[in-house]
Short mmCIF file of C-alpha atoms in Angstrom, two decimals:
data_model
loop_
_atom_site.label_atom_id
_atom_site.label_comp_id
_atom_site.label_asym_id
_atom_site.label_seq_id
_atom_site.Cartn_x
_atom_site.Cartn_y
_atom_site.Cartn_z
CA MET A 1 307.68 145.52 66.85
CA THR A 2 306.37 143.08 63.91
CA PHE A 3 302.89 143.10 64.08
CA LEU A 4 302.60 146.93 64.16
CA THR A 5 305.21 147.55 61.71
CA LYS A 6 303.03 144.84 58.99
CA ILE A 7 299.99 146.27 59.37
CA ARG A 8 301.40 149.22 56.57
CA GLU A 9 302.21 146.71 54.14
CA ARG A 10 299.28 144.82 53.80
CA GLN A 11 299.51 140.83 51.98
CA PHE A 12 295.34 140.09 50.98
CA ALA A 13 294.78 136.71 50.88
CA LYS A 14 292.70 135.42 47.17
CA LYS A 15 290.46 132.30 47.08
CA GLY A 16 291.62 130.48 44.78
CA ARG A 17 294.74 132.27 43.53
CA GLY A 18 297.12 132.74 45.29
CA THR A 19 298.76 135.78 46.96
CA TYR A 20 299.41 139.48 45.63
CA ASN A 21 300.62 142.97 47.53
CA LEU A 22 300.29 146.19 47.53
CA SER A 23 301.74 148.75 48.34
CA ARG A 24 301.69 151.72 50.43
CA ALA A 25 301.24 154.37 47.05
CA VAL A 26 298.24 151.58 45.98
CA LEU A 27 296.61 151.35 48.76
CA ALA A 28 296.76 155.25 49.28
CA GLY A 29 295.66 155.26 45.22
CA VAL A 30 292.88 152.45 44.63
CA LEU A 31 291.88 150.98 48.57
CA ALA A 32 291.61 154.58 50.35
CA ALA A 33 288.08 154.09 51.71
CA GLY A 34 287.27 157.30 53.61
CA CYS A 35 287.19 161.03 53.10
CA LEU A 36 290.29 161.84 50.97
CA MET A 37 290.77 166.36 51.01
CA PRO A 38 292.58 167.32 48.62
CA GLY A 39 292.80 170.46 50.03
CA PHE A 40 290.11 172.76 47.94
CA ALA A 41 286.15 173.78 48.41
CA GLU A 42 284.32 171.59 46.30
CA ALA A 43 281.22 169.05 46.93
CA ALA A 44 281.96 165.91 48.75
CA SER A 45 282.28 162.83 45.74
CA LEU A 46 281.51 159.16 46.86
CA LYS A 47 284.03 156.97 44.67
CA THR A 48 283.43 152.84 45.25
CA ASN A 49 283.94 149.90 43.46
CA ILE A 50 280.94 148.64 44.22
CA ASP A 51 277.84 148.09 42.53
CA THR A 52 276.00 151.42 43.63
CA GLY A 53 273.01 150.49 43.40
CA LEU A 54 273.87 148.01 46.36
CA ILE A 55 274.73 151.57 48.21
CA GLU A 56 272.50 154.53 49.15
CA LYS A 57 273.96 157.80 50.03
CA SER A 58 272.05 161.45 51.64
CA GLY A 59 274.42 163.70 51.79
CA ASN A 60 277.80 162.77 53.60
CA THR A 61 276.24 159.75 54.10
CA ALA A 62 276.93 156.57 52.95
CA THR A 63 274.83 152.92 53.55
CA ILE A 64 275.88 150.04 52.55
CA ASN A 65 272.48 147.73 52.98
CA ARG A 66 272.97 144.63 50.58
CA ASN A 67 274.63 141.72 50.32
CA ILE A 68 277.92 142.12 47.93
CA SER A 69 279.17 138.94 46.54
CA ALA A 70 282.33 137.95 46.05
CA SER A 71 284.62 139.15 42.80
CA ASP A 72 288.01 138.74 41.45
CA TYR A 73 289.18 142.25 42.99
CA ASP A 74 288.41 144.00 46.42
CA ARG A 75 286.28 146.46 47.15
CA TYR A 76 286.81 150.37 48.72
CA ILE A 77 284.30 153.01 49.31
CA TYR A 78 285.30 156.62 49.88
CA TRP A 79 284.66 160.24 49.77
CA GLU A 80 286.13 163.40 48.16
CA PRO A 81 283.83 166.11 50.45
CA GLY A 82 285.54 169.80 50.66
CA ALA A 83 287.46 170.88 53.14
CA GLY A 84 286.31 170.56 56.86
CA GLU A 85 283.43 168.25 56.13
CA LYS A 86 282.56 165.44 57.63
CA CYS A 87 281.56 162.09 56.44
CA THR A 88 279.83 158.72 57.02
CA ILE A 89 279.92 155.12 56.13
CA ASN A 90 276.83 153.15 57.34
CA VAL A 91 277.31 148.93 56.96
CA ASN A 92 273.64 147.90 57.50
CA TYR A 93 273.49 150.82 59.86
CA VAL A 94 269.32 150.56 58.92
CA ASN A 95 268.25 147.59 61.49
CA SER A 96 266.84 144.91 59.95
CA THR A 97 265.48 141.51 60.12
CA ASN A 98 268.57 139.49 58.50
CA SER A 99 272.38 140.16 58.40
CA LEU A 100 274.30 140.99 55.08
CA THR A 101 277.17 139.03 53.79
CA ILE A 102 280.26 140.47 52.60
CA THR A 103 282.78 137.92 50.51
CA PRO A 104 285.51 139.82 49.36
CA VAL A 105 288.20 141.70 51.08
CA ILE A 106 285.90 145.20 52.24
CA ASP A 107 288.48 148.75 52.77
CA ILE A 108 286.46 150.75 54.47
CA ARG A 109 287.34 154.86 55.72
CA GLY A 110 284.99 157.07 57.16
CA GLY A 111 287.32 160.08 57.13
CA TYR A 112 291.05 159.49 54.59
CA ALA A 113 292.60 162.54 54.44
CA SER A 114 295.86 162.74 51.18
CA GLY A 115 297.37 165.72 52.99
CA GLY A 116 294.94 167.33 55.60
CA ASN A 117 293.47 166.28 58.54
CA ALA A 118 290.73 164.05 59.24
CA THR A 119 288.42 165.35 62.19
CA SER A 120 284.86 163.85 63.27
CA ASN A 121 284.60 160.49 60.86
CA THR A 122 282.61 157.64 61.64
CA VAL A 123 281.84 154.52 60.44
CA ASP A 124 278.67 152.46 62.20
CA ILE A 125 278.89 148.61 61.38
CA SER A 126 275.63 146.17 62.38
CA ASN A 127 274.36 143.02 61.82
CA VAL A 128 276.92 142.22 58.98
CA LYS A 129 279.63 138.23 58.48
CA PHE A 130 282.91 139.48 56.66
CA GLU A 131 283.55 135.89 55.09
CA ASP A 132 286.73 137.84 54.08
CA SER A 133 289.10 140.26 55.25
CA ALA A 134 288.24 143.72 56.79
CA TYR A 135 290.01 146.39 57.33
CA ILE A 136 287.59 149.98 58.76
CA TYR A 137 288.92 153.17 60.16
CA GLY A 138 286.95 155.95 61.42
CA GLY A 139 289.23 158.51 60.28
CA ARG A 140 293.01 158.22 58.80
CA SER A 141 296.17 160.17 57.18
CA GLN A 142 298.13 159.18 54.43
CA VAL A 143 301.08 161.65 54.70
CA SER A 144 301.38 164.68 57.77
CA GLY A 145 297.72 165.99 58.68
CA ASP A 146 296.34 164.96 62.63
CA VAL A 147 293.43 162.95 63.16
CA THR A 148 290.51 163.11 65.81
CA GLY A 149 287.88 162.94 67.00
CA ASN A 150 287.01 159.68 64.92
CA ALA A 151 284.56 156.96 65.37
CA VAL A 152 284.48 153.53 64.39
CA THR A 153 280.99 151.96 65.97
CA ILE A 154 280.09 147.67 66.34
CA ASN A 155 277.09 147.13 66.72
CA GLY A 156 274.84 143.40 66.19
CA THR A 157 275.33 140.08 65.74
CA ILE A 158 278.07 140.30 63.22
CA GLU A 159 281.39 138.01 62.06
CA PHE A 160 284.82 138.98 61.49
CA SER A 161 286.18 135.78 59.30
CA GLY A 162 289.06 136.47 58.08
CA GLU A 163 291.62 138.89 58.83
CA THR A 164 290.43 141.92 60.97
CA ARG A 165 292.13 145.37 61.44
CA ILE A 166 290.18 148.52 62.78
CA PHE A 167 291.34 151.98 63.56
CA GLY A 168 289.03 154.17 65.15
CA GLY A 169 292.49 157.12 63.77
CA GLN A 170 294.84 155.56 61.98
CA SER A 171 297.95 157.35 60.15
CA ASP A 172 300.19 155.27 58.03
CA ASN A 173 304.14 156.93 57.34
CA SER A 174 303.66 160.53 59.08
CA ASP A 175 304.48 162.08 62.54
CA ALA A 176 300.41 163.30 62.68
CA ALA A 177 299.02 162.98 66.06
CA ILE A 178 296.34 160.62 66.51
CA THR A 179 293.92 161.80 69.37
CA ASN A 180 290.77 161.30 70.94
CA ASN A 181 289.64 158.49 67.64
CA THR A 182 287.51 155.47 69.60
CA VAL A 183 286.36 152.44 68.82
CA THR A 184 282.96 151.26 70.84
CA ILE A 185 282.09 147.25 70.57
CA ASN A 186 278.39 146.04 71.60
CA GLY A 187 276.32 142.80 70.96
CA THR A 188 277.31 139.26 69.60
CA ILE A 189 280.25 139.66 67.73
CA GLU A 190 283.13 137.14 66.25
CA PHE A 191 286.49 138.03 65.59
CA SER A 192 287.79 133.90 64.38
CA GLY A 193 291.21 135.41 62.85
CA GLU A 194 294.16 137.18 62.58
CA THR A 195 292.89 140.94 64.66
CA ARG A 196 294.02 144.09 65.54
CA ILE A 197 292.02 146.62 67.09
CA PHE A 198 293.24 150.01 68.24
CA GLY A 199 291.87 153.25 69.22
CA GLY A 200 294.32 154.86 67.59
CA GLN A 201 297.62 154.18 65.82
CA SER A 202 300.34 156.34 63.82
CA TYR A 203 303.15 154.98 62.70
CA LYS A 204 305.72 158.15 64.29
CA GLY A 205 303.63 160.65 65.83
CA GLU A 206 302.09 160.75 69.57
CA VAL A 207 299.29 159.26 70.11
CA LYS A 208 297.11 160.32 73.28
CA GLY A 209 292.86 159.95 74.46
CA ASN A 210 292.67 157.18 72.11
CA THR A 211 289.77 154.54 73.60
CA VAL A 212 288.50 150.74 72.85
CA THR A 213 285.12 150.52 74.72
CA PHE A 214 283.81 146.98 74.58
CA ASN A 215 280.13 146.35 75.96
CA SER A 216 278.92 143.27 75.07
CA ASP A 217 276.83 141.86 78.01
CA THR A 218 274.53 138.61 79.47
CA VAL A 219 271.37 141.02 77.33
CA ASP A 220 273.10 141.61 74.16
CA GLY A 221 275.50 139.29 74.06
CA ILE A 222 278.92 138.02 73.78
CA THR A 223 281.93 139.46 72.09
CA THR A 224 284.60 136.35 71.55
CA PHE A 225 288.27 136.07 69.95
CA THR A 226 288.84 132.96 68.86
CA ASN A 227 291.91 132.91 67.06
CA LYS A 228 295.75 133.72 69.16
CA ASN A 229 296.91 136.08 67.21
CA SER A 230 294.37 138.55 68.25
CA PHE A 231 295.30 141.95 70.07
CA ILE A 232 293.60 145.06 71.23
CA PHE A 233 295.45 148.28 71.63
CA GLY A 234 293.84 152.02 73.25
CA GLY A 235 296.73 153.82 71.63
CA ALA A 236 299.64 152.58 69.81
CA SER A 237 302.46 154.58 67.98
CA ASP A 238 305.60 152.34 66.57
CA GLN A 239 308.14 154.98 66.61
CA GLY A 240 306.37 157.47 68.98
CA GLN A 241 304.73 158.03 71.99
CA ALA A 242 301.26 156.82 73.72
CA ILE A 243 300.02 158.97 76.42
CA ASN A 244 296.66 158.40 77.99
CA ASN A 245 295.11 155.78 76.00
CA THR A 246 292.28 153.47 77.31
CA VAL A 247 291.49 150.21 76.68
CA GLU A 248 287.45 149.34 78.84
CA ILE A 249 286.14 145.98 78.82
CA ASN A 250 282.83 145.94 80.94
CA GLY A 251 281.26 143.51 79.87
CA ASN A 252 280.66 140.17 79.19
CA THR A 253 283.93 139.79 76.15
CA THR A 254 286.42 136.34 76.36
CA PHE A 255 289.85 136.53 74.79
CA ASN A 256 291.76 134.04 73.80
CA SER A 257 294.80 132.92 76.06
CA ASP A 258 297.05 134.22 73.97
CA SER A 259 295.63 137.68 73.18
CA GLN A 260 297.58 140.69 74.11
CA ILE A 261 295.96 143.58 75.75
CA TYR A 262 297.07 147.47 76.11
CA GLY A 263 295.97 150.45 77.48
CA GLY A 264 298.93 152.20 75.27
CA TRP A 265 301.38 151.28 73.59
CA GLY A 266 304.04 153.15 72.25
CA TYR A 267 308.08 152.73 71.09
CA ALA A 268 309.57 155.86 72.70
CA GLY A 269 306.81 155.77 75.84
CA ALA A 270 303.86 155.06 77.22
CA ASN A 271 303.10 157.06 80.35
CA GLY A 272 299.23 157.56 80.94
CA ASN A 273 297.10 154.50 80.10
CA SER A 274 294.67 152.50 80.95
CA VAL A 275 292.59 148.92 81.24
CA ILE A 276 289.37 149.30 83.58
CA ILE A 277 288.04 145.73 83.79
CA SER A 278 284.71 145.50 85.20
CA GLY A 279 283.73 141.97 83.54
CA GLY A 280 284.76 139.16 80.82
CA ASN A 281 287.46 136.27 80.88
CA ILE A 282 290.69 137.43 80.28
CA THR A 283 293.51 134.65 80.02
CA GLY A 284 295.99 136.61 77.58
CA LEU A 285 298.32 139.47 78.88
CA VAL A 286 297.21 142.67 80.03
CA SER A 287 299.22 145.61 80.30
CA GLY A 288 298.24 148.88 80.92
CA GLY A 289 301.41 150.53 79.45
CA TYR A 290 304.09 149.10 77.25
CA SER A 291 307.66 150.95 75.68
CA PRO A 292 310.56 149.18 74.46
CA ILE A 293 312.79 151.71 74.86
CA GLY A 294 311.41 154.46 76.50
CA GLU A 295 310.13 155.05 80.02
CA ALA A 296 306.62 153.69 81.75
CA ASN A 297 304.90 155.72 84.10
CA TYR A 298 301.86 156.42 85.40
CA ASN A 299 299.76 153.32 84.05
CA LYS A 300 297.46 151.20 85.62
CA VAL A 301 294.96 148.36 84.79
CA SER A 302 292.23 148.65 87.31
CA ILE A 303 289.75 145.83 87.99
CA SER A 304 286.27 145.42 89.39
CA GLY A 305 284.67 142.05 88.06
CA GLY A 306 284.98 139.47 85.44
CA ASN A 307 287.84 136.67 85.43
CA ILE A 308 291.31 137.39 84.92
CA THR A 309 294.50 134.06 84.44
CA GLY A 310 296.99 135.99 82.22
CA LEU A 311 299.09 138.21 83.25
CA VAL A 312 298.59 141.92 84.85
CA SER A 313 301.17 144.53 84.46
CA GLY A 314 300.40 147.63 85.64
CA GLY A 315 303.41 149.21 82.96
CA TYR A 316 306.91 148.00 81.84
CA SER A 317 309.71 149.06 80.27
CA PRO A 318 312.67 147.04 79.76
CA ILE A 319 314.72 149.69 80.14
CA GLY A 320 313.47 150.10 83.95
#
């Protein structure tokens, strides 16, 4: 599926400077943002091309709590921890009266494994305006390691103005298992650019038990997707199976009429996935599970509230 495979080779838009493409090798070496696990024990080390005066560091936690202005190149932040360490990156994690502004393209990863597993890493974001593209990963494996129990949490008042990619857990070029990762979205959030949100995503591997949850309500605010090119996946695998993944919409979330929401999307099969809706305004496509060449069994859409006027499918596969 084109919109899944495209994320593996991104094209970054540069204001006033045209465009350029970054290969996966360059992204791995230059735009890694999270926990790089080289396979031997050493003290955690923060790696970034952001001015260190804009970052607070405590243990294996890094916090960006000041504005990041436009520059001639993209910004990244990641850790190199010892084996088995867990890492956290916060963006304005400490509550403040003013929102941060991040102008350049930014790549943030709570956990990055170049060859091993990425486990239980986190990214927490609150009260930020992203004026350009943002790529956010709770945990990511580059080659063969599994990605388990990583999380992205988004709270407060936030604007995503450019191309946006958010992953609880992700693997780009391997058969890694992507398991029990989460993305949780609360508050007043506006997605005005092309958006993809995944609880878990893998190129080849099994994607199982991942979750995307929307909790915005009339008290905390409303989450809106104004760009028609918006896709939400509990779990998705370009070539593998999606099993027991979930999208849960509990609050006041409004999706564009061309948006698509999948509990699970698996090229080779989608089984036991769910979309659970108790609120919101949904006018696009909702599917518990979808597979273009595999079986789609025991998927479901549960609706107990909200306004749903689009196409709803418990599960679908064109092969029957």
